[in-house]
mmCIF file of C-alpha atoms and ligand atoms in Angstrom:
data_model
loop_
_atom_site.group_PDB
_atom_site.id
_atom_site.type_symbol
_atom_site.label_atom_id
_atom_site.label_comp_id
_atom_site.label_asym_id
_atom_site.label_seq_id
_atom_site.Cartn_x
_atom_site.Cartn_y
_atom_site.Cartn_z
ATOM 1 C CA MET A 85 106.717 52.322 50.081
ATOM 2 C CA LYS A 86 106.883 55.142 52.308
ATOM 3 C CA VAL A 87 110.061 57.742 53.399
ATOM 4 C CA LEU A 88 111.018 58.308 56.444
ATOM 5 C CA ASN A 89 113.685 60.612 57.930
ATOM 6 C CA TYR A 90 113.825 60.711 61.663
ATOM 7 C CA GLY A 91 116.150 63.516 61.849
ATOM 8 C CA SER A 92 117.785 66.851 62.954
ATOM 9 C CA LEU A 93 116.482 70.393 62.168
ATOM 10 C CA ASN A 94 118.564 73.064 63.353
ATOM 11 C CA VAL A 95 118.137 77.005 63.265
ATOM 12 C CA ASP A 96 121.491 77.894 61.075
ATOM 13 C CA TYR A 97 123.449 81.581 62.183
ATOM 14 C CA VAL A 98 125.767 82.088 59.528
ATOM 15 C CA TYR A 99 127.953 84.979 59.893
ATOM 16 C CA SER A 100 130.403 85.638 56.976
ATOM 17 C CA VAL A 101 134.307 85.613 58.269
ATOM 18 C CA ASP A 102 137.438 86.830 56.164
ATOM 19 C CA HIS A 103 138.781 83.827 57.489
ATOM 20 C CA ILE A 104 137.696 80.938 60.036
ATOM 21 C CA ILE A 105 138.965 82.488 63.597
ATOM 22 C CA VAL A 106 141.620 80.871 65.269
ATOM 23 C CA GLY A 107 141.999 80.371 69.098
ATOM 24 C CA GLY A 108 141.828 83.595 71.237
ATOM 25 C CA GLU A 109 141.013 85.368 67.966
ATOM 26 C CA THR A 110 138.018 88.214 68.149
ATOM 27 C CA GLN A 111 137.019 89.062 64.284
ATOM 28 C CA HIS A 112 134.290 91.135 63.056
ATOM 29 C CA SER A 113 131.703 89.122 60.812
ATOM 30 C CA SER A 114 130.451 91.258 57.736
ATOM 31 C CA LYS A 115 126.731 89.650 57.519
ATOM 32 C CA LEU A 116 125.090 87.279 59.661
ATOM 33 C CA GLU A 117 121.717 85.253 58.214
ATOM 34 C CA VAL A 118 119.386 83.636 59.535
ATOM 35 C CA PHE A 119 118.759 80.081 57.634
ATOM 36 C CA SER A 120 116.680 76.975 58.324
ATOM 37 C CA GLY A 121 119.024 73.538 58.193
ATOM 38 C CA GLY A 122 120.133 70.716 59.948
ATOM 39 C CA LYS A 123 121.402 67.739 58.235
ATOM 40 C CA GLY A 124 118.201 66.145 58.954
ATOM 41 C CA LEU A 125 116.143 68.409 57.579
ATOM 42 C CA ASN A 126 118.224 69.472 54.796
ATOM 43 C CA GLN A 127 117.560 65.632 53.383
ATOM 44 C CA SER A 128 113.789 65.644 53.615
ATOM 45 C CA ILE A 129 113.874 68.990 51.424
ATOM 46 C CA ALA A 130 116.725 67.569 49.289
ATOM 47 C CA LEU A 131 113.771 64.468 49.116
ATOM 48 C CA ALA A 132 110.474 66.285 48.577
ATOM 49 C CA LYS A 133 112.447 68.840 46.046
ATOM 50 C CA ALA A 134 113.876 65.818 44.027
ATOM 51 C CA GLY A 135 110.157 64.779 43.946
ATOM 52 C CA VAL A 136 110.122 61.989 46.614
ATOM 53 C CA PRO A 137 106.971 62.272 48.934
ATOM 54 C CA VAL A 138 108.862 62.409 52.798
ATOM 55 C CA TYR A 139 107.566 62.534 56.112
ATOM 56 C CA HIS A 140 109.911 64.230 58.470
ATOM 57 C CA ALA A 141 110.358 63.289 62.295
ATOM 58 C CA GLY A 142 112.080 65.083 64.555
ATOM 59 C CA ILE A 143 111.590 67.771 67.339
ATOM 60 C CA VAL A 144 111.731 71.094 67.076
ATOM 61 C CA GLY A 145 111.763 74.297 70.475
ATOM 62 C CA THR A 146 110.260 77.491 70.557
ATOM 63 C CA ASP A 147 112.303 78.868 67.589
ATOM 64 C CA GLY A 148 110.743 76.383 65.270
ATOM 65 C CA ASP A 149 108.503 78.603 63.162
ATOM 66 C CA ILE A 150 111.234 78.950 60.792
ATOM 67 C CA LEU A 151 111.733 74.876 60.449
ATOM 68 C CA LEU A 152 108.278 74.361 59.672
ATOM 69 C CA ASP A 153 107.788 76.720 57.283
ATOM 70 C CA ALA A 154 110.428 75.149 55.178
ATOM 71 C CA CYS A 155 108.986 72.227 55.654
ATOM 72 C CA LYS A 156 105.588 73.528 54.116
ATOM 73 C CA GLU A 157 107.291 75.425 51.811
ATOM 74 C CA ALA A 158 108.945 72.077 50.203
ATOM 75 C CA GLY A 159 106.533 69.641 50.594
ATOM 76 C CA VAL A 160 107.844 67.732 53.856
ATOM 77 C CA ASN A 161 104.735 65.856 55.623
ATOM 78 C CA THR A 162 105.096 67.189 59.334
ATOM 79 C CA LYS A 163 103.035 64.748 60.983
ATOM 80 C CA TYR A 164 105.678 63.391 63.092
ATOM 81 C CA ILE A 165 107.412 66.657 63.902
ATOM 82 C CA ARG A 166 106.841 67.688 67.466
ATOM 83 C CA ARG A 167 107.352 71.134 69.424
ATOM 84 C CA LEU A 168 108.844 71.396 73.036
ATOM 85 C CA PRO A 169 108.930 75.101 75.053
ATOM 86 C CA VAL A 170 112.585 75.096 74.890
ATOM 87 C CA LYS A 171 115.206 76.151 72.525
ATOM 88 C CA GLY A 172 115.512 73.872 69.820
ATOM 89 C CA GLY A 173 118.611 73.020 67.967
ATOM 90 C CA HIS A 174 120.654 75.438 66.481
ATOM 91 C CA THR A 175 124.094 76.528 64.985
ATOM 92 C CA MET A 176 126.959 79.115 64.701
ATOM 93 C CA ILE A 177 128.062 79.110 60.560
ATOM 94 C CA GLN A 178 131.497 80.657 60.361
ATOM 95 C CA VAL A 179 131.629 80.711 56.304
ATOM 96 C CA ASP A 180 135.098 82.386 54.821
ATOM 97 C CA LYS A 181 136.080 84.215 52.024
ATOM 98 C CA ASN A 182 136.787 81.170 50.083
ATOM 99 C CA ALA A 183 133.663 79.561 51.058
ATOM 100 C CA GLN A 184 134.901 77.157 54.117
ATOM 101 C CA ASN A 185 132.680 76.926 56.539
ATOM 102 C CA CYS A 186 132.778 75.225 60.214
ATOM 103 C CA ILE A 187 130.153 74.558 62.688
ATOM 104 C CA ILE A 188 129.401 74.612 66.050
ATOM 105 C CA LEU A 189 126.598 72.428 66.865
ATOM 106 C CA TYR A 190 123.919 72.733 70.137
ATOM 107 C CA GLY A 191 121.803 70.109 70.054
ATOM 108 C CA GLY A 192 118.646 70.965 72.094
ATOM 109 C CA THR A 193 115.262 69.672 71.196
ATOM 110 C CA ASN A 194 117.115 67.315 68.589
ATOM 111 C CA GLN A 195 118.585 65.397 71.509
ATOM 112 C CA MET A 196 115.164 65.139 73.554
ATOM 113 C CA GLN A 197 114.019 62.200 71.517
ATOM 114 C CA THR A 198 112.408 59.387 73.596
ATOM 115 C CA LYS A 199 111.227 55.622 73.434
ATOM 116 C CA GLU A 200 107.594 56.492 73.368
ATOM 117 C CA PHE A 201 107.809 59.110 70.995
ATOM 118 C CA VAL A 202 109.982 56.916 68.586
ATOM 119 C CA ASP A 203 107.397 54.144 68.978
ATOM 120 C CA GLU A 204 104.817 56.414 67.913
ATOM 121 C CA VAL A 205 106.352 57.136 65.192
ATOM 122 C CA LEU A 206 107.569 54.125 63.660
ATOM 123 C CA ALA A 207 104.082 52.669 64.275
ATOM 124 C CA ASP A 208 103.283 53.985 61.672
ATOM 125 C CA PHE A 209 105.843 52.406 59.227
ATOM 126 C CA GLY A 210 106.912 48.520 58.309
ATOM 127 C CA GLU A 211 108.538 45.889 55.730
ATOM 128 C CA GLY A 212 109.771 48.239 52.683
ATOM 129 C CA ASP A 213 109.678 51.598 53.880
ATOM 130 C CA TYR A 214 112.818 53.655 54.185
ATOM 131 C CA LEU A 215 113.983 54.805 57.192
ATOM 132 C CA ILE A 216 116.688 57.963 56.714
ATOM 133 C CA LEU A 217 118.568 58.188 59.557
ATOM 134 C CA GLN A 218 121.861 61.235 60.194
ATOM 135 C CA ASN A 219 124.327 61.762 63.664
ATOM 136 C CA GLU A 220 122.052 64.993 65.313
ATOM 137 C CA ILE A 221 119.942 63.409 66.939
ATOM 138 C CA ASN A 222 119.642 61.145 70.216
ATOM 139 C CA MET A 223 118.087 57.664 70.686
ATOM 140 C CA LEU A 224 119.770 56.575 66.872
ATOM 141 C CA ASP A 225 120.703 52.934 68.537
ATOM 142 C CA TYR A 226 117.192 51.726 69.495
ATOM 143 C CA ILE A 227 115.564 53.664 66.205
ATOM 144 C CA ILE A 228 117.742 51.737 64.245
ATOM 145 C CA ASP A 229 117.331 48.433 65.834
ATOM 146 C CA GLN A 230 113.159 49.285 66.314
ATOM 147 C CA ALA A 231 113.604 49.789 62.410
ATOM 148 C CA TYR A 232 115.653 47.199 61.484
ATOM 149 C CA GLU A 233 112.697 44.703 63.136
ATOM 150 C CA LYS A 234 110.068 45.629 61.400
ATOM 151 C CA LYS A 235 111.998 45.684 58.252
ATOM 152 C CA MET A 236 112.548 48.864 56.688
ATOM 153 C CA LYS A 237 115.124 49.980 54.515
ATOM 154 C CA ILE A 238 117.800 51.871 56.896
ATOM 155 C CA VAL A 239 120.062 54.446 55.054
ATOM 156 C CA MET A 240 122.794 56.346 57.546
ATOM 157 C CA ASN A 241 124.771 59.114 56.654
ATOM 158 C CA PRO A 242 126.894 58.804 60.032
ATOM 159 C CA SER A 243 127.355 62.603 59.928
ATOM 160 C CA PRO A 244 128.848 63.830 62.313
ATOM 161 C CA PHE A 245 130.619 61.086 63.194
ATOM 162 C CA ASP A 246 131.173 60.229 66.865
ATOM 163 C CA GLU A 247 131.383 57.691 69.224
ATOM 164 C CA LYS A 248 128.024 57.374 70.032
ATOM 165 C CA LEU A 249 127.754 55.690 66.599
ATOM 166 C CA ASN A 250 129.310 52.661 67.992
ATOM 167 C CA SER A 251 126.700 51.825 70.016
ATOM 168 C CA CYS A 252 124.524 51.353 67.247
ATOM 169 C CA ASP A 253 124.740 48.331 65.333
ATOM 170 C CA LEU A 254 125.255 49.237 61.914
ATOM 171 C CA GLY A 255 125.048 46.059 60.872
ATOM 172 C CA LYS A 256 121.575 46.775 60.408
ATOM 173 C CA VAL A 257 122.171 49.539 58.003
ATOM 174 C CA TYR A 258 121.217 49.083 53.655
ATOM 175 C CA LEU A 259 122.845 51.997 52.299
ATOM 176 C CA PHE A 260 125.738 54.112 53.763
ATOM 177 C CA LEU A 261 126.293 57.445 52.409
ATOM 178 C CA LEU A 262 129.319 58.904 54.132
ATOM 179 C CA ASN A 263 132.844 61.095 53.232
ATOM 180 C CA GLU A 264 136.177 60.145 53.335
ATOM 181 C CA ILE A 265 136.749 61.981 56.801
ATOM 182 C CA GLU A 266 134.047 59.482 58.411
ATOM 183 C CA GLY A 267 135.002 56.517 56.177
ATOM 184 C CA GLU A 268 138.505 57.047 58.372
ATOM 185 C CA GLN A 269 136.928 57.171 61.519
ATOM 186 C CA ILE A 270 134.605 54.392 60.999
ATOM 187 C CA THR A 271 137.486 52.280 59.046
ATOM 188 C CA GLY A 272 140.928 53.995 59.608
ATOM 189 C CA TYR A 273 142.010 54.454 56.528
ATOM 190 C CA LYS A 274 142.178 57.543 54.683
ATOM 191 C CA ASP A 275 142.547 55.718 50.935
ATOM 192 C CA LYS A 276 139.101 55.634 49.262
ATOM 193 C CA ASP A 277 139.531 52.046 48.176
ATOM 194 C CA ARG A 278 140.211 51.208 51.686
ATOM 195 C CA ILE A 279 138.440 52.626 52.718
ATOM 196 C CA LEU A 280 135.578 50.971 50.714
ATOM 197 C CA ASP A 281 136.996 47.394 51.133
ATOM 198 C CA ALA A 282 136.955 47.875 54.963
ATOM 199 C CA MET A 283 133.878 49.040 55.245
ATOM 200 C CA ALA A 284 132.344 46.280 52.597
ATOM 201 C CA GLU A 285 134.350 43.950 55.030
ATOM 202 C CA LYS A 286 132.336 44.907 57.921
ATOM 203 C CA PHE A 287 129.006 45.504 56.468
ATOM 204 C CA PRO A 288 128.750 42.987 54.411
ATOM 205 C CA ASP A 289 124.735 43.311 53.771
ATOM 206 C CA ALA A 290 125.156 47.309 52.928
ATOM 207 C CA CYS A 291 126.188 49.404 50.184
ATOM 208 C CA PHE A 292 128.148 52.474 49.765
ATOM 209 C CA VAL A 293 128.190 55.905 48.534
ATOM 210 C CA LEU A 294 132.002 57.559 49.524
ATOM 211 C CA THR A 295 132.003 61.260 48.597
ATOM 212 C CA LEU A 296 135.569 62.514 48.207
ATOM 213 C CA GLY A 297 134.981 66.415 47.802
ATOM 214 C CA SER A 298 136.208 67.830 44.946
ATOM 215 C CA ASP A 299 137.745 64.326 43.855
ATOM 216 C CA GLY A 300 133.229 63.563 43.466
ATOM 217 C CA ALA A 301 131.825 60.209 44.811
ATOM 218 C CA ILE A 302 131.906 56.561 44.186
ATOM 219 C CA TYR A 303 129.262 54.051 44.994
ATOM 220 C CA TYR A 304 130.420 50.276 45.869
ATOM 221 C CA ASP A 305 128.314 47.185 46.569
ATOM 222 C CA GLY A 306 130.970 45.380 47.654
ATOM 223 C CA LYS A 307 131.669 43.958 43.740
ATOM 224 C CA GLU A 308 131.486 46.671 41.794
ATOM 225 C CA LYS A 309 132.436 50.244 41.739
ATOM 226 C CA VAL A 310 130.860 53.527 40.116
ATOM 227 C CA PHE A 311 132.284 56.570 39.632
ATOM 228 C CA GLN A 312 130.817 60.253 39.648
ATOM 229 C CA ASP A 313 132.945 63.282 38.935
ATOM 230 C CA ILE A 314 132.054 66.746 40.369
ATOM 231 C CA PHE A 315 130.261 69.469 38.427
ATOM 232 C CA LYS A 316 132.800 72.292 39.064
ATOM 233 C CA VAL A 317 131.314 75.737 40.424
ATOM 234 C CA LYS A 318 132.537 78.802 41.780
ATOM 235 C CA ALA A 319 131.631 78.060 45.202
ATOM 236 C CA VAL A 320 129.703 80.684 47.827
ATOM 237 C CA ASP A 321 128.443 78.154 50.286
ATOM 238 C CA THR A 322 129.289 74.766 50.480
ATOM 239 C CA THR A 323 126.724 74.210 53.953
ATOM 240 C CA ALA A 324 124.117 70.966 52.921
ATOM 241 C CA ALA A 325 125.773 69.928 49.903
ATOM 242 C CA GLY A 326 126.576 66.848 51.193
ATOM 243 C CA ASP A 327 123.023 66.802 52.728
ATOM 244 C CA THR A 328 121.360 67.773 48.638
ATOM 245 C CA PHE A 329 123.849 65.214 47.646
ATOM 246 C CA THR A 330 122.466 62.487 49.929
ATOM 247 C CA GLY A 331 118.538 63.489 49.325
ATOM 248 C CA TYR A 332 118.858 63.551 45.682
ATOM 249 C CA PHE A 333 121.072 60.216 45.082
ATOM 250 C CA ILE A 334 118.380 58.182 47.612
ATOM 251 C CA ALA A 335 115.012 59.573 45.594
ATOM 252 C CA ALA A 336 116.289 58.799 42.304
ATOM 253 C CA THR A 337 117.052 55.608 42.935
ATOM 254 C CA ILE A 338 113.923 55.447 44.617
ATOM 255 C CA GLU A 339 112.128 56.908 41.133
ATOM 256 C CA GLY A 340 114.284 53.277 39.894
ATOM 257 C CA ARG A 341 117.207 55.576 38.299
ATOM 258 C CA SER A 342 120.388 53.371 37.499
ATOM 259 C CA ILE A 343 123.258 53.915 40.223
ATOM 260 C CA GLN A 344 125.385 55.980 37.958
ATOM 261 C CA GLU A 345 121.888 58.268 36.918
ATOM 262 C CA ALA A 346 121.561 58.630 40.589
ATOM 263 C CA LEU A 347 125.099 59.967 41.477
ATOM 264 C CA ARG A 348 124.496 62.329 38.172
ATOM 265 C CA MET A 349 121.790 63.755 39.466
ATOM 266 C CA ALA A 350 122.833 63.916 42.879
ATOM 267 C CA ALA A 351 126.792 65.842 41.541
ATOM 268 C CA LYS A 352 124.325 68.230 39.884
ATOM 269 C CA ALA A 353 121.986 68.790 42.599
ATOM 270 C CA SER A 354 125.108 69.447 44.952
ATOM 271 C CA SER A 355 126.643 71.642 42.920
ATOM 272 C CA ILE A 356 124.532 73.686 42.224
ATOM 273 C CA ALA A 357 123.081 73.861 46.237
ATOM 274 C CA VAL A 358 127.091 75.278 46.476
ATOM 275 C CA SER A 359 126.488 78.225 44.402
ATOM 276 C CA ARG A 360 123.844 79.126 46.236
ATOM 277 C CA PRO A 361 123.984 80.715 49.945
ATOM 278 C CA GLY A 362 122.482 79.208 53.184
ATOM 279 C CA ALA A 363 121.247 75.245 53.811
ATOM 280 C CA THR A 364 117.764 74.534 53.029
ATOM 281 C CA PRO A 365 117.169 77.684 50.669
ATOM 282 C CA SER A 366 120.249 76.383 48.269
ATOM 283 C CA ILE A 367 118.814 73.362 47.352
ATOM 284 C CA PRO A 368 117.786 73.029 43.969
ATOM 285 C CA GLU A 369 114.376 72.038 42.613
ATOM 286 C CA ALA A 370 114.352 68.457 40.504
ATOM 287 C CA GLU A 371 112.917 70.704 37.468
ATOM 288 C CA GLU A 372 116.081 72.586 37.754
ATOM 289 C CA VAL A 373 118.519 69.737 37.945
ATOM 290 C CA LYS A 374 116.757 67.963 35.000
ATOM 291 C CA LYS A 375 117.260 70.467 32.876
ATOM 292 C CA GLU A 376 121.022 71.232 33.398
ATOM 293 C CA LEU A 377 121.509 67.433 33.416
ATOM 294 C CA GLU A 378 118.500 67.289 29.872
ATOM 295 C CA ILE A 379 117.056 64.341 31.261
ATOM 296 C CA LEU A 380 113.420 63.746 31.390
HETATM 297 O O1 RIB B 222 125.585 69.290 56.605
HETATM 298 C C1 RIB B 222 124.475 70.761 56.728
HETATM 299 C C2 RIB B 222 123.988 70.807 58.306
HETATM 300 O O2 RIB B 222 124.591 70.721 59.127
HETATM 301 C C3 RIB B 222 123.848 72.728 58.144
HETATM 302 O O3 RIB B 222 122.057 73.055 57.930
HETATM 303 C C4 RIB B 222 123.501 72.791 59.800
HETATM 304 O O4 RIB B 222 122.476 72.664 60.352
HETATM 305 C C5 RIB B 222 124.474 71.157 60.912
HETATM 306 O O5 RIB B 222 124.121 70.397 61.278
#
């Protein structure tokens, strides 16, 4: 069984600000840091650091060295990452004094996937292999259809949610990892139980992990719910916390751990990520997570 994450790679430009800027305002930032990020890359790095061999597929631009270096350092397989001679995907992230962030995303090369490239990548994968997706690249509808035909297990993090996802056949997804905002965008409900019930009704073949910010996370397979609280830490930067959770949860289930244990590891890993600056650099190694949880 192989694990493929087909997703975004972004250079994150992170500005430390007093407060998130409002319309018409100009504000000095006290610091600019540049990190490797992107929901796709963050999740691949979390999987790799959690100990699961992962192939990342995607496209970087002329500024992509930092992203390829991050893959190599974490042990993410870069065989399916291409480079185009144009500006790559990047973000402008504000982080305020309370560790809140807001993100402007520029798709760049993340939005330049072609059918030919998708076919080339998926040609090497088949039945039972995992495919992990987020919503920061184009061609998602095609990727989902092709992967489903191949009987791959499709894991979807519908983030950031937008209308493009409505053109995807999400009924082909095997596991959704989403937060309450995305849950509301998909189902129209705000309440966690109503979101999960509506998701299960809409996608009867799927399982769900709904993350609730400081209220923890719930797994639901349509019958049973498993709850996990957060590990409280002093937040420094919440960027990539959700991606760390996603990568660690998938990795732990692939390793054969119980849902409860997978949620616990994901919550611990994400709490460590929150306590550190940056996207991929904030993601902990498995050893650290296991040591803190006192598990093997
Ligand atoms: O989920 C965090 C990520 O979202 C950041 O690394 C940024 O690149 C955006 O894609």
